[in-house]
Amino acid sequence: MVWPHWSGERAISGAPARDGFRDFFTATRGDRDPQGTVQVLTALDLALADAEQGRPLTFAPMANWQRTVLRRRVAGFRTGPAFAKGGRECYGLTPHTRAQFECRLSESTQPGLPLPARAARTYLDVLFFHPFEDGNARAAVVSMAFLLAREGAPLDQVHPLQTTRWADDAQGAADLAVLLGILITAAERRLFSGMQP
């Protein structure tokens, strides 16, 4: 996969006036699932605290965040095939699936790959490996928030990212990276100018 170039690789010092991920979850889940919204926002707080500590992205912290999202004592790697989009998509499971997923997560710090590409790939890897029995879309967004926060690039807008993604769409993945680059740059400009999104 050839990822698009991005020239804005610098960390934001300070926090944006708005937390785009918090706004996203509140707007998309708040009215229809108030308790679930509280749970995913609590998981987001845990992920951002881990990012602030500079922790690596591995399955262990993701499982911790997912326990909070799902309000379960355990959120392990799925033990069978996973289905999405009303059963139209099936995600298989082999003896190597978890190791392959862990390897992909470790590449979130790959040198030479622009931050938007790493964030897009992490988000898509979570969606397409479907590591959990439930809540993988939320896990993907929380993982993206973690990665961007760890790199000093929090977003003040996330809603433009809300669209269907397909596993075999390389151009769509590249487009997601371009969009992330635009959102990161825009958040940085607004932070330095004091503007609201």
PDB file of C-alpha atoms in Angstrom:
ATOM      1  CA  MET A   1       0.000   0.000   0.000  1.00  0.00           C
ATOM      2  CA  VAL A   2       1.325   3.435  -0.914  1.00  0.00           C
ATOM      3  CA  TRP A   3       0.269   5.994   1.662  1.00  0.00           C
ATOM      4  CA  PRO A   4      -0.037   9.679   0.799  1.00  0.00           C
ATOM      5  CA  HIS A   5       2.674  12.126   1.829  1.00  0.00           C
ATOM      6  CA  TRP A   6       1.919  14.537   4.653  1.00  0.00           C
ATOM      7  CA  SER A   7       4.115  17.483   5.617  1.00  0.00           C
ATOM      8  CA  GLY A   8       2.538  18.508   8.929  1.00  0.00           C
ATOM      9  CA  GLU A   9       4.381  16.062  11.188  1.00  0.00           C
ATOM     10  CA  ARG A  10       4.627  18.169  14.323  1.00  0.00           C
ATOM     11  CA  ALA A  11       3.007  17.839  17.706  1.00  0.00           C
ATOM     12  CA  ILE A  12       0.444  20.293  19.027  1.00  0.00           C
ATOM     13  CA  SER A  13       1.461  21.890  22.297  1.00  0.00           C
ATOM     14  CA  GLY A  14      -1.730  22.347  24.251  1.00  0.00           C
ATOM     15  CA  ALA A  15      -5.213  20.967  23.902  1.00  0.00           C
ATOM     16  CA  PRO A  16      -7.851  22.048  21.427  1.00  0.00           C
ATOM     17  CA  ALA A  17     -10.848  23.956  22.777  1.00  0.00           C
ATOM     18  CA  ARG A  18     -13.079  21.021  21.826  1.00  0.00           C
ATOM     19  CA  ASP A  19     -12.459  17.304  22.137  1.00  0.00           C
ATOM     20  CA  GLY A  20     -13.613  15.979  18.775  1.00  0.00           C
ATOM     21  CA  PHE A  21     -13.780  12.358  19.893  1.00  0.00           C
ATOM     22  CA  ARG A  22     -15.876  13.196  22.965  1.00  0.00           C
ATOM     23  CA  ASP A  23     -18.195  15.307  20.804  1.00  0.00           C
ATOM     24  CA  PHE A  24     -18.420  12.488  18.254  1.00  0.00           C
ATOM     25  CA  PHE A  25     -19.478   9.828  20.760  1.00  0.00           C
ATOM     26  CA  THR A  26     -21.910  12.179  22.498  1.00  0.00           C
ATOM     27  CA  ALA A  27     -23.557  13.178  19.210  1.00  0.00           C
ATOM     28  CA  THR A  28     -23.716   9.701  17.684  1.00  0.00           C
ATOM     29  CA  ARG A  29     -24.674   7.688  20.784  1.00  0.00           C
ATOM     30  CA  GLY A  30     -25.883  10.106  23.461  1.00  0.00           C
ATOM     31  CA  ASP A  31     -29.636  10.185  22.876  1.00  0.00           C
ATOM     32  CA  ARG A  32     -30.121   6.536  21.954  1.00  0.00           C
ATOM     33  CA  ASP A  33     -27.764   4.986  24.521  1.00  0.00           C
ATOM     34  CA  PRO A  34     -26.960   7.324  27.447  1.00  0.00           C
ATOM     35  CA  GLN A  35     -25.354   4.598  29.604  1.00  0.00           C
ATOM     36  CA  GLY A  36     -23.315   3.273  26.680  1.00  0.00           C
ATOM     37  CA  THR A  37     -22.148   6.815  25.965  1.00  0.00           C
ATOM     38  CA  VAL A  38     -20.919   7.196  29.536  1.00  0.00           C
ATOM     39  CA  GLN A  39     -19.068   3.886  29.206  1.00  0.00           C
ATOM     40  CA  VAL A  40     -17.356   4.756  25.919  1.00  0.00           C
ATOM     41  CA  LEU A  41     -16.395   8.215  27.209  1.00  0.00           C
ATOM     42  CA  THR A  42     -14.881   6.598  30.305  1.00  0.00           C
ATOM     43  CA  ALA A  43     -12.936   4.232  28.029  1.00  0.00           C
ATOM     44  CA  LEU A  44     -11.801   7.230  25.984  1.00  0.00           C
ATOM     45  CA  ASP A  45     -10.500   8.867  29.177  1.00  0.00           C
ATOM     46  CA  LEU A  46      -8.550   5.675  30.000  1.00  0.00           C
ATOM     47  CA  ALA A  47      -7.066   5.601  26.492  1.00  0.00           C
ATOM     48  CA  LEU A  48      -6.052   9.261  26.641  1.00  0.00           C
ATOM     49  CA  ALA A  49      -4.434   8.716  30.053  1.00  0.00           C
ATOM     50  CA  ASP A  50      -2.466   5.799  28.574  1.00  0.00           C
ATOM     51  CA  ALA A  51      -1.463   8.021  25.639  1.00  0.00           C
ATOM     52  CA  GLU A  52      -0.259  10.718  28.020  1.00  0.00           C
ATOM     53  CA  GLN A  53       1.979   8.109  29.662  1.00  0.00           C
ATOM     54  CA  GLY A  54       3.429   7.282  26.221  1.00  0.00           C
ATOM     55  CA  ARG A  55       2.331   3.643  26.397  1.00  0.00           C
ATOM     56  CA  PRO A  56       2.557   1.498  23.268  1.00  0.00           C
ATOM     57  CA  LEU A  57      -0.589   0.371  21.474  1.00  0.00           C
ATOM     58  CA  THR A  58      -1.032  -3.336  22.193  1.00  0.00           C
ATOM     59  CA  PHE A  59      -4.020  -5.594  22.674  1.00  0.00           C
ATOM     60  CA  ALA A  60      -3.747  -5.450  26.503  1.00  0.00           C
ATOM     61  CA  PRO A  61      -4.702  -1.768  26.938  1.00  0.00           C
ATOM     62  CA  MET A  62      -7.274  -2.087  24.152  1.00  0.00           C
ATOM     63  CA  ALA A  63      -8.909  -4.959  26.059  1.00  0.00           C
ATOM     64  CA  ASN A  64      -8.938  -2.787  29.186  1.00  0.00           C
ATOM     65  CA  TRP A  65     -10.680   0.038  27.312  1.00  0.00           C
ATOM     66  CA  GLN A  66     -13.113  -2.445  25.773  1.00  0.00           C
ATOM     67  CA  ARG A  67     -14.047  -3.900  29.176  1.00  0.00           C
ATOM     68  CA  THR A  68     -15.158  -0.396  30.082  1.00  0.00           C
ATOM     69  CA  VAL A  69     -16.987   0.148  26.771  1.00  0.00           C
ATOM     70  CA  LEU A  70     -18.931  -3.104  27.162  1.00  0.00           C
ATOM     71  CA  ARG A  71     -19.198  -3.100  30.975  1.00  0.00           C
ATOM     72  CA  ARG A  72     -17.725  -6.567  31.220  1.00  0.00           C
ATOM     73  CA  ARG A  73     -15.147  -8.094  33.511  1.00  0.00           C
ATOM     74  CA  VAL A  74     -13.266  -9.578  30.541  1.00  0.00           C
ATOM     75  CA  ALA A  75     -12.934  -8.455  26.924  1.00  0.00           C
ATOM     76  CA  GLY A  76     -10.646 -11.022  25.331  1.00  0.00           C
ATOM     77  CA  PHE A  77      -9.751 -11.635  21.731  1.00  0.00           C
ATOM     78  CA  ARG A  78     -12.696 -13.230  19.945  1.00  0.00           C
ATOM     79  CA  THR A  79     -12.724 -17.028  19.789  1.00  0.00           C
ATOM     80  CA  GLY A  80     -14.690 -17.530  16.567  1.00  0.00           C
ATOM     81  CA  PRO A  81     -15.620 -15.822  13.321  1.00  0.00           C
ATOM     82  CA  ALA A  82     -17.062 -12.317  13.612  1.00  0.00           C
ATOM     83  CA  PHE A  83     -19.875 -10.842  11.568  1.00  0.00           C
ATOM     84  CA  ALA A  84     -20.714  -7.231  10.759  1.00  0.00           C
ATOM     85  CA  LYS A  85     -23.124  -5.183   8.672  1.00  0.00           C
ATOM     86  CA  GLY A  86     -26.038  -7.480   9.435  1.00  0.00           C
ATOM     87  CA  GLY A  87     -24.032 -10.603   8.636  1.00  0.00           C
ATOM     88  CA  ARG A  88     -22.937  -9.391   5.182  1.00  0.00           C
ATOM     89  CA  GLU A  89     -19.291  -9.336   6.256  1.00  0.00           C
ATOM     90  CA  CYS A  90     -17.530 -12.238   7.944  1.00  0.00           C
ATOM     91  CA  TYR A  91     -14.121 -11.965   9.613  1.00  0.00           C
ATOM     92  CA  GLY A  92     -12.447 -15.352   9.864  1.00  0.00           C
ATOM     93  CA  LEU A  93     -10.208 -16.615  12.626  1.00  0.00           C
ATOM     94  CA  THR A  94      -7.018 -18.644  12.279  1.00  0.00           C
ATOM     95  CA  PRO A  95      -4.452 -19.664  14.891  1.00  0.00           C
ATOM     96  CA  HIS A  96      -2.394 -16.645  13.701  1.00  0.00           C
ATOM     97  CA  THR A  97      -5.055 -13.910  13.671  1.00  0.00           C
ATOM     98  CA  ARG A  98      -4.242 -12.465  17.084  1.00  0.00           C
ATOM     99  CA  ALA A  99      -0.475 -12.448  16.424  1.00  0.00           C
ATOM    100  CA  GLN A 100      -1.062 -10.758  13.057  1.00  0.00           C
ATOM    101  CA  PHE A 101      -3.231  -8.141  14.754  1.00  0.00           C
ATOM    102  CA  GLU A 102      -0.603  -7.493  17.451  1.00  0.00           C
ATOM    103  CA  CYS A 103       2.015  -7.087  14.713  1.00  0.00           C
ATOM    104  CA  ARG A 104      -0.156  -4.508  12.944  1.00  0.00           C
ATOM    105  CA  LEU A 105      -0.644  -2.593  16.204  1.00  0.00           C
ATOM    106  CA  SER A 106       3.132  -2.502  16.743  1.00  0.00           C
ATOM    107  CA  GLU A 107       3.462  -0.814  13.342  1.00  0.00           C
ATOM    108  CA  SER A 108       1.552   2.224  14.667  1.00  0.00           C
ATOM    109  CA  THR A 109       4.983   3.694  15.446  1.00  0.00           C
ATOM    110  CA  GLN A 110       6.568   2.723  12.123  1.00  0.00           C
ATOM    111  CA  PRO A 111       9.292   5.248  11.297  1.00  0.00           C
ATOM    112  CA  GLY A 112       8.933   7.049   8.013  1.00  0.00           C
ATOM    113  CA  LEU A 113       5.172   6.533   7.768  1.00  0.00           C
ATOM    114  CA  PRO A 114       3.252   9.809   8.205  1.00  0.00           C
ATOM    115  CA  LEU A 115       1.035  10.142  11.269  1.00  0.00           C
ATOM    116  CA  PRO A 116      -2.267  10.307   9.309  1.00  0.00           C
ATOM    117  CA  ALA A 117      -1.367   7.043   7.537  1.00  0.00           C
ATOM    118  CA  ARG A 118      -0.480   5.338  10.817  1.00  0.00           C
ATOM    119  CA  ALA A 119      -3.732   6.548  12.402  1.00  0.00           C
ATOM    120  CA  ALA A 120      -5.793   5.464   9.383  1.00  0.00           C
ATOM    121  CA  ARG A 121      -4.129   2.063   9.291  1.00  0.00           C
ATOM    122  CA  THR A 122      -4.646   1.501  13.021  1.00  0.00           C
ATOM    123  CA  TYR A 123      -8.316   2.445  12.752  1.00  0.00           C
ATOM    124  CA  LEU A 124      -8.844   0.169   9.745  1.00  0.00           C
ATOM    125  CA  ASP A 125      -6.865  -2.714  11.273  1.00  0.00           C
ATOM    126  CA  VAL A 126      -9.118  -2.698  14.331  1.00  0.00           C
ATOM    127  CA  LEU A 127     -12.200  -2.667  12.108  1.00  0.00           C
ATOM    128  CA  PHE A 128     -11.001  -5.416   9.806  1.00  0.00           C
ATOM    129  CA  PHE A 129      -9.393  -7.759  12.332  1.00  0.00           C
ATOM    130  CA  HIS A 130     -12.509  -7.353  14.504  1.00  0.00           C
ATOM    131  CA  PRO A 131     -10.607  -8.418  17.653  1.00  0.00           C
ATOM    132  CA  PHE A 132     -13.601  -8.260  19.999  1.00  0.00           C
ATOM    133  CA  GLU A 133     -16.918 -10.071  19.958  1.00  0.00           C
ATOM    134  CA  ASP A 134     -18.727  -6.721  20.159  1.00  0.00           C
ATOM    135  CA  GLY A 135     -18.015  -2.996  19.934  1.00  0.00           C
ATOM    136  CA  ASN A 136     -15.232  -3.058  17.317  1.00  0.00           C
ATOM    137  CA  ALA A 137     -16.277   0.242  15.731  1.00  0.00           C
ATOM    138  CA  ARG A 138     -15.996   1.948  19.112  1.00  0.00           C
ATOM    139  CA  ALA A 139     -12.653   0.185  19.723  1.00  0.00           C
ATOM    140  CA  ALA A 140     -11.363   1.485  16.377  1.00  0.00           C
ATOM    141  CA  VAL A 141     -12.296   5.096  17.171  1.00  0.00           C
ATOM    142  CA  VAL A 142     -10.863   4.908  20.715  1.00  0.00           C
ATOM    143  CA  SER A 143      -7.631   3.394  19.331  1.00  0.00           C
ATOM    144  CA  MET A 144      -7.351   6.210  16.785  1.00  0.00           C
ATOM    145  CA  ALA A 145      -7.909   8.784  19.546  1.00  0.00           C
ATOM    146  CA  PHE A 146      -5.163   7.098  21.602  1.00  0.00           C
ATOM    147  CA  LEU A 147      -2.672   7.128  18.742  1.00  0.00           C
ATOM    148  CA  LEU A 148      -3.305  10.752  17.803  1.00  0.00           C
ATOM    149  CA  ALA A 149      -3.145  11.897  21.437  1.00  0.00           C
ATOM    150  CA  ARG A 150       0.090   9.979  22.022  1.00  0.00           C
ATOM    151  CA  GLU A 151       1.571  11.756  18.985  1.00  0.00           C
ATOM    152  CA  GLY A 152       0.403  15.180  20.191  1.00  0.00           C
ATOM    153  CA  ALA A 153      -2.265  15.603  17.510  1.00  0.00           C
ATOM    154  CA  PRO A 154      -5.715  15.636  19.148  1.00  0.00           C
ATOM    155  CA  LEU A 155      -8.629  16.387  16.840  1.00  0.00           C
ATOM    156  CA  ASP A 156     -11.298  18.993  17.488  1.00  0.00           C
ATOM    157  CA  GLN A 157     -13.491  17.529  14.708  1.00  0.00           C
ATOM    158  CA  VAL A 158     -14.142  13.844  14.078  1.00  0.00           C
ATOM    159  CA  HIS A 159     -17.546  13.744  12.364  1.00  0.00           C
ATOM    160  CA  PRO A 160     -16.055  13.971   8.824  1.00  0.00           C
ATOM    161  CA  LEU A 161     -14.507  10.524   9.428  1.00  0.00           C
ATOM    162  CA  GLN A 162     -17.901   8.866   9.806  1.00  0.00           C
ATOM    163  CA  THR A 163     -18.345   6.801   6.666  1.00  0.00           C
ATOM    164  CA  THR A 164     -18.387   3.133   5.715  1.00  0.00           C
ATOM    165  CA  ARG A 165     -14.967   1.563   5.142  1.00  0.00           C
ATOM    166  CA  TRP A 166     -14.278  -1.586   3.099  1.00  0.00           C
ATOM    167  CA  ALA A 167     -11.441  -4.027   3.707  1.00  0.00           C
ATOM    168  CA  ASP A 168     -10.373  -4.261   0.069  1.00  0.00           C
ATOM    169  CA  ASP A 169     -10.453  -0.535  -0.726  1.00  0.00           C
ATOM    170  CA  ALA A 170      -6.845   0.666  -0.850  1.00  0.00           C
ATOM    171  CA  GLN A 171      -7.852   4.027  -2.337  1.00  0.00           C
ATOM    172  CA  GLY A 172     -10.400   4.511   0.442  1.00  0.00           C
ATOM    173  CA  ALA A 173      -7.675   3.856   3.030  1.00  0.00           C
ATOM    174  CA  ALA A 174      -5.423   6.435   1.363  1.00  0.00           C
ATOM    175  CA  ASP A 175      -8.335   8.894   1.255  1.00  0.00           C
ATOM    176  CA  LEU A 176      -8.895   8.356   4.992  1.00  0.00           C
ATOM    177  CA  ALA A 177      -5.237   9.221   5.631  1.00  0.00           C
ATOM    178  CA  VAL A 178      -5.574  12.388   3.527  1.00  0.00           C
ATOM    179  CA  LEU A 179      -8.705  13.386   5.469  1.00  0.00           C
ATOM    180  CA  LEU A 180      -6.954  12.751   8.784  1.00  0.00           C
ATOM    181  CA  GLY A 181      -4.051  14.944   7.650  1.00  0.00           C
ATOM    182  CA  ILE A 182      -6.485  17.742   6.819  1.00  0.00           C
ATOM    183  CA  LEU A 183      -8.234  17.413  10.207  1.00  0.00           C
ATOM    184  CA  ILE A 184      -4.931  17.349  12.131  1.00  0.00           C
ATOM    185  CA  THR A 185      -3.638  20.417  10.289  1.00  0.00           C
ATOM    186  CA  ALA A 186      -6.935  22.277  10.744  1.00  0.00           C
ATOM    187  CA  ALA A 187      -7.007  21.503  14.481  1.00  0.00           C
ATOM    188  CA  GLU A 188      -3.430  22.750  14.800  1.00  0.00           C
ATOM    189  CA  ARG A 189      -4.221  25.996  12.963  1.00  0.00           C
ATOM    190  CA  ARG A 190      -7.315  26.637  15.063  1.00  0.00           C
ATOM    191  CA  LEU A 191      -5.397  25.965  18.271  1.00  0.00           C
ATOM    192  CA  PHE A 192      -2.670  28.462  17.369  1.00  0.00           C
ATOM    193  CA  SER A 193      -5.144  31.088  16.135  1.00  0.00           C
ATOM    194  CA  GLY A 194      -7.603  30.610  19.018  1.00  0.00           C
ATOM    195  CA  MET A 195     -10.460  29.873  16.619  1.00  0.00           C
ATOM    196  CA  GLN A 196     -13.320  27.459  17.316  1.00  0.00           C
ATOM    197  CA  PRO A 197     -14.164  24.689  14.817  1.00  0.00           C
TER     198      PRO A 197
END
